[in-house]
CSV table of C-alpha atoms and ligand atoms in Angstrom, one decimal:
chain,number,residue,atom,x,y,z
A,1,MET,CA,116.3,132.8,118.4
A,2,THR,CA,114.8,134.6,115.2
A,3,LEU,CA,111.9,133.2,113.7
A,4,LYS,CA,112.5,131.4,110.6
A,5,ILE,CA,109.9,132.1,108.0
A,6,PRO,CA,107.7,130.1,106.6
A,7,ILE,CA,106.6,128.2,109.6
A,8,TYR,CA,105.8,124.6,109.0
A,9,LEU,CA,102.8,123.3,110.6
A,10,ASP,CA,102.2,120.7,108.2
A,11,ASN,CA,103.6,117.7,110.4
A,12,HIS,CA,100.6,115.1,109.5
A,13,SER,CA,101.9,115.4,105.8
A,14,THR,CA,105.5,115.0,106.9
A,15,THR,CA,107.9,115.8,109.4
A,16,LYS,CA,111.4,117.1,109.1
A,17,VAL,CA,114.0,114.6,109.6
A,18,ASP,CA,115.6,114.8,113.4
A,19,PRO,CA,119.3,116.2,112.6
A,20,LYS,CA,120.1,113.1,114.9
A,21,VAL,CA,118.6,111.0,112.4
A,22,VAL,CA,120.6,112.5,109.5
A,23,GLU,CA,123.6,111.9,111.6
A,24,ALA,CA,122.8,108.4,112.0
A,25,MET,CA,122.2,107.5,108.6
A,26,LEU,CA,125.1,109.2,107.0
A,27,PRO,CA,127.8,106.6,107.3
A,28,TYR,CA,125.6,103.9,105.8
A,29,PHE,CA,125.8,106.1,102.5
A,30,SER,CA,129.4,106.3,102.7
A,31,GLU,CA,131.8,103.8,104.4
A,32,ASN,CA,129.4,101.2,105.5
A,33,TYR,CA,127.8,100.7,102.1
A,34,GLY,CA,127.3,97.1,102.1
A,35,ASN,CA,124.1,94.8,101.3
A,36,ALA,CA,122.5,93.6,104.4
A,37,ALA,CA,122.0,90.3,102.3
A,38,SER,CA,125.8,89.6,102.0
A,39,ARG,CA,126.6,87.2,104.2
A,40,GLN,CA,130.2,86.3,103.2
A,41,HIS,CA,132.2,89.6,104.3
A,42,GLU,CA,132.7,92.5,106.5
A,43,PHE,CA,130.4,94.8,104.7
A,44,GLY,CA,127.4,93.0,104.7
A,45,TRP,CA,127.9,92.1,108.3
A,46,LYS,CA,128.2,95.8,109.1
A,47,ALA,CA,125.0,96.6,107.1
A,48,GLU,CA,123.2,93.5,108.8
A,49,ALA,CA,123.8,94.5,111.8
A,50,ALA,CA,122.5,98.0,111.5
A,51,VAL,CA,119.4,96.8,110.2
A,52,GLU,CA,118.7,94.3,112.8
A,53,ASN,CA,119.6,97.3,115.5
A,54,ALA,CA,116.9,99.3,113.9
A,55,ARG,CA,114.3,96.6,113.9
A,56,LYS,CA,115.0,95.8,117.5
A,57,GLN,CA,114.6,100.0,118.0
A,58,ILE,CA,111.3,99.9,116.3
A,59,ALA,CA,110.0,96.7,118.1
A,60,ARG,CA,110.8,98.3,121.2
A,61,LEU,CA,108.9,101.1,120.7
A,62,VAL,CA,105.8,99.4,119.8
A,63,GLY,CA,106.2,96.3,122.3
A,64,ALA,CA,106.8,93.9,119.4
A,65,GLU,CA,109.2,90.8,119.1
A,66,ASN,CA,112.2,91.7,116.7
A,67,PRO,CA,111.5,89.2,113.9
A,68,GLU,CA,107.7,90.5,113.6
A,69,ILE,CA,109.1,93.9,112.2
A,70,VAL,CA,109.1,93.5,108.4
A,71,PHE,CA,110.6,96.6,106.4
A,72,THR,CA,108.9,98.2,103.7
A,73,SER,CA,109.0,101.3,101.3
A,74,GLY,CA,106.6,103.0,103.6
A,75,GLY,CA,103.1,103.3,105.3
A,76,THR,CA,101.4,102.8,102.1
A,77,GLU,CA,103.2,99.6,101.2
A,78,SER,CA,102.7,98.5,104.7
A,79,ILE,CA,99.0,98.6,104.5
A,80,ASN,CA,98.8,97.1,101.3
A,81,LEU,CA,100.9,94.3,102.3
A,82,ALA,CA,98.7,93.8,105.4
A,83,LEU,CA,95.4,93.9,103.6
A,84,LYS,CA,95.9,92.4,100.3
A,85,GLY,CA,98.7,89.8,102.1
A,86,VAL,CA,95.9,88.5,104.6
A,87,ALA,CA,93.1,88.7,101.6
A,88,GLU,CA,95.0,86.8,99.5
A,89,ALA,CA,96.3,84.1,101.8
A,90,TYR,CA,92.9,83.3,103.3
A,91,ALA,CA,90.6,84.1,100.1
A,92,SER,CA,89.8,80.2,100.0
A,93,LYS,CA,88.0,80.4,103.2
A,94,ARG,CA,86.8,84.0,104.0
A,95,ASN,CA,86.3,87.3,101.8
A,96,HIS,CA,84.9,90.1,103.9
A,97,ILE,CA,86.8,92.9,105.3
A,98,ILE,CA,85.5,95.7,107.8
A,99,THR,CA,86.7,99.1,107.6
A,100,ALA,CA,85.7,102.7,108.3
A,101,THR,CA,84.8,105.8,106.3
A,102,THR,CA,87.6,107.9,107.7
A,103,GLU,CA,90.6,105.9,106.9
A,104,HIS,CA,93.4,106.7,104.8
A,105,LYS,CA,93.2,106.5,101.1
A,106,ALA,CA,96.0,103.8,101.6
A,107,VAL,CA,93.4,101.9,103.3
A,108,LEU,CA,90.4,102.8,101.3
A,109,ASP,CA,92.1,102.6,97.8
A,110,THR,CA,93.5,99.2,98.7
A,111,CYS,CA,89.8,98.0,99.8
A,112,ALA,CA,88.5,99.3,96.5
A,113,ARG,CA,91.0,97.0,94.9
A,114,LEU,CA,90.1,94.0,96.6
A,115,GLU,CA,86.3,94.8,95.9
A,116,GLU,CA,87.6,94.4,92.1
A,117,HIS,CA,88.8,91.4,92.9
A,118,GLY,CA,85.7,90.0,94.6
A,119,PHE,CA,86.3,91.0,98.2
A,120,GLU,CA,83.3,92.4,100.0
A,121,ILE,CA,84.1,95.3,102.3
A,122,THR,CA,81.9,97.0,104.8
A,123,TYR,CA,82.7,100.7,105.4
A,124,LEU,CA,81.6,101.5,109.0
A,125,PRO,CA,80.1,105.2,109.8
A,126,VAL,CA,81.9,107.3,112.4
A,127,ASP,CA,80.2,109.8,114.9
A,128,THR,CA,80.8,113.5,115.0
A,129,ALA,CA,84.4,112.7,117.3
A,130,GLY,CA,85.3,110.4,114.3
A,131,LEU,CA,85.0,107.2,115.9
A,132,ILE,CA,82.9,104.1,115.1
A,133,SER,CA,80.7,102.2,117.1
A,134,VAL,CA,81.9,99.0,118.7
A,135,ALA,CA,78.5,97.6,118.4
A,136,ASP,CA,78.5,98.3,114.6
A,137,LEU,CA,81.4,96.6,114.4
A,138,LYS,CA,80.1,93.5,115.9
A,139,ASN,CA,76.8,93.7,114.0
A,140,ALA,CA,79.0,93.8,110.7
A,141,ILE,CA,80.8,90.6,111.4
A,142,THR,CA,80.0,87.6,109.6
A,143,ASN,CA,81.3,84.2,109.3
A,144,LYS,CA,83.1,85.2,105.8
A,145,THR,CA,85.2,88.1,107.8
A,146,ILE,CA,88.6,87.8,107.7
A,147,LEU,CA,89.9,91.0,108.6
A,148,VAL,CA,89.2,94.4,110.4
A,149,THR,CA,91.4,97.7,109.7
A,150,ILE,CA,90.9,100.5,111.7
A,151,MET,CA,93.1,103.3,112.2
A,152,LEU,CA,94.7,104.2,115.4
A,153,ALA,CA,94.8,108.1,115.2
A,154,ASN,CA,93.4,110.1,112.1
A,155,ASN,CA,95.7,111.9,109.9
A,156,GLU,CA,93.1,114.8,109.5
A,157,ILE,CA,91.4,115.3,112.8
A,158,GLY,CA,93.6,113.2,115.0
A,159,THR,CA,91.2,111.4,116.5
A,160,ILE,CA,92.4,108.1,118.4
A,161,ALA,CA,90.3,105.0,118.2
A,162,PRO,CA,89.7,102.6,121.1
A,163,ILE,CA,92.2,100.2,119.5
A,164,ALA,CA,92.6,97.7,122.5
A,165,GLU,CA,88.7,97.6,122.8
A,166,ILE,CA,88.3,96.7,118.9
A,167,GLY,CA,91.2,94.4,119.1
A,168,ALA,CA,89.3,92.5,121.7
A,169,VAL,CA,86.3,92.2,119.7
A,170,CYS,CA,88.2,91.0,116.7
A,171,ARG,CA,90.4,88.4,118.5
A,172,GLY,CA,87.2,86.9,120.5
A,173,ALA,CA,85.8,86.5,116.7
A,174,GLY,CA,88.8,84.9,115.4
A,175,ILE,CA,89.2,87.6,112.8
A,176,PHE,CA,92.6,89.1,111.9
A,177,PHE,CA,93.2,93.3,113.2
A,178,HIS,CA,95.2,95.6,111.4
A,179,ALA,CA,95.7,99.2,112.6
A,180,ASP,CA,97.3,101.8,110.5
A,181,ALA,CA,99.2,103.5,113.1
A,182,THR,CA,101.1,105.7,111.0
A,183,GLN,CA,100.1,109.1,112.5
A,184,ALA,CA,100.5,107.8,116.1
A,185,THR,CA,103.3,106.2,116.2
A,186,GLY,CA,106.0,108.1,118.2
A,187,LYS,CA,103.5,110.7,119.2
A,188,ILE,CA,101.3,108.4,121.8
A,189,PRO,CA,102.1,105.0,123.5
A,190,VAL,CA,101.7,102.2,121.1
A,191,ASN,CA,102.1,98.6,122.1
A,192,VAL,CA,101.0,95.7,119.8
A,193,VAL,CA,100.3,93.2,122.6
A,194,GLU,CA,98.1,96.0,125.0
A,195,MET,CA,96.2,97.0,121.6
A,196,ASN,CA,95.3,93.3,120.5
A,197,VAL,CA,96.7,94.0,116.8
A,198,ASP,CA,97.6,91.4,114.5
A,199,LEU,CA,99.2,93.8,112.0
A,200,MET,CA,100.0,97.3,112.5
A,201,SER,CA,101.4,99.9,109.8
A,202,PHE,CA,104.4,102.3,110.4
A,203,SER,CA,106.0,105.1,108.7
A,204,ALA,CA,109.3,106.8,109.3
A,205,HIS,CA,108.5,110.1,107.8
A,206,LYS,CA,105.7,111.1,110.0
A,207,MET,CA,108.2,110.6,113.2
A,208,TYR,CA,110.9,112.7,112.0
A,209,GLY,CA,112.5,109.7,110.0
A,210,PRO,CA,113.4,109.6,106.3
A,211,LYS,CA,110.7,109.1,103.4
A,212,GLY,CA,110.4,106.0,101.8
A,213,VAL,CA,110.8,103.5,104.4
A,214,GLY,CA,108.2,102.0,106.8
A,215,ALA,CA,107.4,98.8,108.5
A,216,LEU,CA,104.4,96.4,109.2
A,217,TYR,CA,104.3,94.5,112.6
A,218,VAL,CA,103.0,90.7,111.7
A,219,ARG,CA,102.1,88.8,114.9
A,220,ALA,CA,103.9,85.5,114.8
A,221,ASN,CA,102.1,83.8,117.5
A,222,ARG,CA,98.5,83.2,118.9
A,223,PRO,CA,97.2,83.9,116.3
A,224,LYS,CA,100.4,83.6,113.5
A,225,VAL,CA,99.2,85.6,110.6
A,226,ASN,CA,100.5,84.2,107.2
A,227,LEU,CA,100.7,86.8,104.4
A,228,THR,CA,100.8,86.4,100.5
A,229,ALA,CA,104.1,88.9,99.5
A,230,LEU,CA,103.4,91.9,97.0
A,231,ILE,CA,107.0,91.5,96.2
A,232,ASP,CA,108.8,88.5,95.3
A,233,GLY,CA,112.5,88.3,94.7
A,234,GLY,CA,115.0,87.0,96.8
A,235,GLY,CA,113.2,86.1,100.1
A,236,HIS,CA,114.2,89.1,102.0
A,237,GLU,CA,112.2,90.1,105.3
A,238,ARG,CA,111.3,86.2,105.9
A,239,GLY,CA,109.9,86.0,102.3
A,240,MET,CA,107.3,88.7,103.0
A,241,ARG,CA,108.9,91.5,101.2
A,242,SER,CA,112.0,91.0,98.9
A,243,GLY,CA,114.4,93.5,97.6
A,244,THR,CA,117.6,94.7,98.6
A,245,LEU,CA,117.0,96.7,102.3
A,246,ASN,CA,117.4,100.5,101.9
A,247,VAL,CA,120.3,100.4,104.8
A,248,PRO,CA,120.6,104.0,105.6
A,249,ALA,CA,116.5,104.7,105.6
A,250,ILE,CA,116.1,101.6,108.0
A,251,VAL,CA,119.0,103.0,110.1
A,252,GLY,CA,117.3,106.5,110.3
A,253,PHE,CA,113.8,105.0,110.9
A,254,GLY,CA,115.8,103.0,113.8
A,255,LYS,CA,117.0,106.0,115.4
A,256,ALA,CA,113.9,108.1,114.7
A,257,ALA,CA,112.3,105.4,116.9
A,258,ALA,CA,114.7,105.4,119.7
A,259,LEU,CA,114.4,109.3,119.9
A,260,ALA,CA,110.6,109.0,120.0
A,261,GLN,CA,110.6,106.5,122.9
A,262,GLU,CA,113.2,108.6,125.0
A,263,ASN,CA,111.2,112.2,124.2
A,264,MET,CA,107.7,111.2,123.8
A,265,SER,CA,105.8,112.0,127.1
A,266,MET,CA,107.7,115.5,127.4
A,267,GLU,CA,107.5,116.4,123.6
A,268,ALA,CA,103.5,115.3,123.9
A,269,LYS,CA,102.9,117.7,126.6
A,270,ARG,CA,104.9,120.5,125.1
A,271,VAL,CA,103.1,120.3,121.7
A,272,ALA,CA,99.8,119.8,123.2
A,273,ALA,CA,100.1,123.2,125.2
A,274,PHE,CA,101.3,124.9,122.1
A,275,ARG,CA,98.3,123.3,120.2
A,276,ASP,CA,95.8,124.4,123.0
A,277,GLU,CA,97.5,127.9,123.3
A,278,LEU,CA,97.1,128.1,119.1
A,279,GLU,CA,93.2,127.0,119.5
A,280,SER,CA,92.4,129.4,122.4
A,281,GLY,CA,94.3,132.1,120.6
A,282,ILE,CA,92.0,131.9,117.6
A,283,THR,CA,88.7,130.9,118.7
A,284,SER,CA,88.7,133.5,121.4
A,285,GLN,CA,88.6,136.1,118.8
A,286,PHE,CA,86.1,134.4,116.5
A,287,ASP,CA,82.5,132.8,117.1
A,288,GLU,CA,82.6,131.3,113.8
A,289,VAL,CA,85.7,129.1,114.4
A,290,MET,CA,85.1,125.2,115.3
A,291,VAL,CA,87.0,122.9,116.4
A,292,ASN,CA,86.7,119.6,114.6
A,293,GLY,CA,87.1,116.2,116.2
A,294,ASN,CA,87.6,114.3,119.5
A,295,GLN,CA,89.1,116.8,121.5
A,296,ALA,CA,89.3,114.3,124.7
A,297,HIS,CA,90.9,111.8,122.6
A,298,ARG,CA,93.1,113.4,120.0
A,299,LEU,CA,96.9,113.5,118.8
A,300,PRO,CA,98.5,116.2,121.0
A,301,ASN,CA,99.7,117.8,117.8
A,302,ASN,CA,96.7,118.0,115.8
A,303,SER,CA,94.3,120.9,115.4
A,304,ASN,CA,91.7,121.0,112.7
A,305,MET,CA,89.6,124.0,112.7
A,306,THR,CA,86.5,125.2,110.5
A,307,PHE,CA,86.6,128.9,109.8
A,308,LYS,CA,82.9,129.1,108.9
A,309,GLY,CA,81.9,131.3,106.0
A,310,VAL,CA,85.7,131.9,104.9
A,311,ASN,CA,87.3,129.9,102.1
A,312,ALA,CA,90.0,127.8,103.5
A,313,ASP,CA,92.2,127.9,100.0
A,314,ARG,CA,92.0,131.6,100.2
A,315,LEU,CA,92.8,131.9,103.8
A,316,ILE,CA,95.8,130.0,103.1
A,317,LEU,CA,97.0,131.9,100.2
A,318,ASP,CA,96.8,134.9,102.2
A,319,MET,CA,98.9,133.5,104.5
A,320,LYS,CA,101.7,132.0,102.8
A,321,ASP,CA,104.4,132.3,105.4
A,322,ILE,CA,102.4,129.3,107.2
A,323,ALA,CA,102.7,125.9,105.6
A,324,VAL,CA,99.1,124.3,106.5
A,325,SER,CA,96.7,122.0,104.8
A,326,SER,CA,93.1,122.8,103.9
A,327,GLY,CA,90.0,120.5,104.0
A,328,SER,CA,90.5,120.1,100.3
A,329,ALA,CA,94.2,118.9,100.5
A,330,CYS,CA,94.8,116.5,103.5
A,331,SER,CA,95.0,113.3,102.5
A,332,SER,CA,95.8,112.7,98.9
A,333,ALA,CA,97.9,113.6,95.7
A,334,SER,CA,94.6,114.4,94.2
A,335,PRO,CA,92.7,117.6,96.1
A,336,GLU,CA,88.7,117.0,96.7
A,337,PRO,CA,86.8,117.7,99.6
A,338,SER,CA,87.9,115.8,102.7
A,339,HIS,CA,86.0,112.5,103.3
A,340,VAL,CA,87.1,112.5,106.8
A,341,LEU,CA,85.4,115.8,107.6
A,342,ARG,CA,82.5,115.2,105.4
A,343,ALA,CA,82.2,111.5,107.5
A,344,ILE,CA,81.9,113.4,110.6
A,345,GLY,CA,79.1,115.7,109.6
A,346,LEU,CA,80.5,118.6,107.9
A,347,GLY,CA,78.6,120.1,104.9
A,348,ASP,CA,80.4,120.7,102.0
A,349,GLU,CA,81.0,124.3,102.6
A,350,ASP,CA,82.4,123.8,106.0
A,351,VAL,CA,84.8,121.1,104.7
A,352,LEU,CA,86.2,123.6,102.2
A,353,SER,CA,86.5,126.4,105.3
A,354,SER,CA,88.6,124.1,107.2
A,355,ILE,CA,92.3,123.9,107.9
A,356,ARG,CA,94.3,121.5,109.6
A,357,PHE,CA,97.3,122.5,111.9
A,358,GLY,CA,99.9,119.9,112.3
A,359,LEU,CA,102.3,120.9,115.2
A,360,GLY,CA,105.6,119.1,115.9
A,361,ARG,CA,108.9,118.4,117.6
A,362,PHE,CA,110.6,121.6,116.2
A,363,THR,CA,107.5,123.9,117.0
A,364,THR,CA,108.6,127.0,119.1
A,365,ALA,CA,106.4,129.0,121.2
A,366,GLU,CA,107.6,132.3,119.0
A,367,GLU,CA,106.0,130.3,115.9
A,368,ILE,CA,102.9,129.6,117.9
A,369,ASP,CA,102.6,133.2,118.7
A,370,TYR,CA,103.3,134.4,115.2
A,371,THR,CA,100.8,131.9,113.8
A,372,ILE,CA,97.9,133.3,116.0
A,373,ASN,CA,98.5,136.7,115.1
A,374,ARG,CA,98.8,135.9,111.5
A,375,VAL,CA,95.4,134.1,111.2
A,376,VAL,CA,93.7,136.6,113.2
A,377,GLN,CA,94.7,139.4,111.1
A,378,THR,CA,94.0,137.5,108.1
A,379,MET,CA,90.7,136.6,109.1
A,380,LYS,CA,89.8,140.4,110.2
A,381,ALA,CA,91.0,141.3,106.6
A,382,ALA,CA,89.2,138.6,104.8
A,383,ARG,CA,85.8,139.8,106.8
A,384,GLU,CA,86.4,143.3,105.7
A,385,LYS,CA,86.6,142.2,101.9
A,386,SER,CA,84.4,139.4,102.5
A,387,LEU,CA,83.0,139.3,99.0
A,388,GLN,CA,86.1,138.2,97.9
A,389,LEU,CA,86.9,135.7,100.1
A,390,ALA,CA,83.6,134.1,101.1
A,391,HIS,CA,82.1,131.0,98.8
A,392,PRO,CA,81.0,131.9,95.1
B,401,PLP,C1,100.9,109.1,105.5
B,401,PLP,C2,100.1,108.0,106.0
B,401,PLP,C3,100.3,106.8,105.3
B,401,PLP,C4,100.9,106.8,104.2
B,401,PLP,O1,102.4,106.6,104.7
B,401,PLP,P1,103.5,106.6,103.5
B,401,PLP,O2,104.7,106.3,104.4
B,401,PLP,O3,103.4,108.3,103.4
B,401,PLP,O4,103.3,105.8,102.2
B,401,PLP,C5,99.0,106.2,105.8
B,401,PLP,N1,98.0,106.2,106.9
B,401,PLP,C6,98.2,107.4,107.1
B,401,PLP,C7,97.3,107.5,108.5
B,401,PLP,C8,99.3,108.3,107.1
B,401,PLP,O5,99.1,109.6,107.8
């Protein structure tokens, strides 16, 4: 197989839609275009059956009951619904939320909005591996705490949090627990029961499904979670998210979940082996390249490296045939030095010297070899003209 350029190693930003997912979606644009809420004819029934099948596929992947899966427009909306929905539903009783400094902007910006509306937010620090301390969490809980929100896997450094343990603390304290599982789902086993979560956010486009569709898991029993809807009108999704369902996208999300379930263990092994090869291929050549995060508990497809003394944006510009993200551009539409890398203790200069490699289902051995060579050559060239590449 010939190598196709550019090489995509930015799978934490988004993933290619799996061709099998595209194939599953197509009939729902063409012949099966019904509205899933139309109860009186065949077109509606077919659309509804497809949506319910997708709901089952997603529920099965994460160990939920079908009605506990609520479709949304993506991870960001799921997180907004979980946090604002709980905050508003229980505001008269409790107004304190606990999160961590390394969360995705979808969580942090939502918390900031809630702060404007009178909620109190505690931001727990993390260690150099990107993990909060469970003791800190216990200390932060008060009789006003309504919700804890901690991500399952970090989108920049891949660190996997001990979600089941955190969930057990919350359950014991009678506090709702939301986990942002957007990066983890489909890559590592996720189970809402074993993980003791009450709410969990998912996004299709991070797991080889289409963009603009996601889901929120909302526990139905022991405890039942009440949510105030963000979007009213029509009472779709059991009143939690009104609006005509995006049937083709939902079908694609379901197919992506089924494919993930089928292939996860094999795929994780293959991708992690490529990742390890990439890291050793680069770090063996340079003493000044460090791997960030938690190497023991990390997503199989993540590698975040600091190229000490080199400006990552310049390095990336010099290897345009490889699509990666720098520490200044990983997590949001507005580039600023990564709050995650800062939170794990990197200085600003090291943050701006960091590159995130996100491998994926479609990454090949040839691409990894090419990338290692490209990075090594570019680094060596950068050293030679270090005056141009060094930080000003
Ligand atoms: C991508 C991502 C989101 C946002 O999901 P969208 O579907 O893009 O809105 C939230 N959290 C994490 C950890 C993510 O990686």
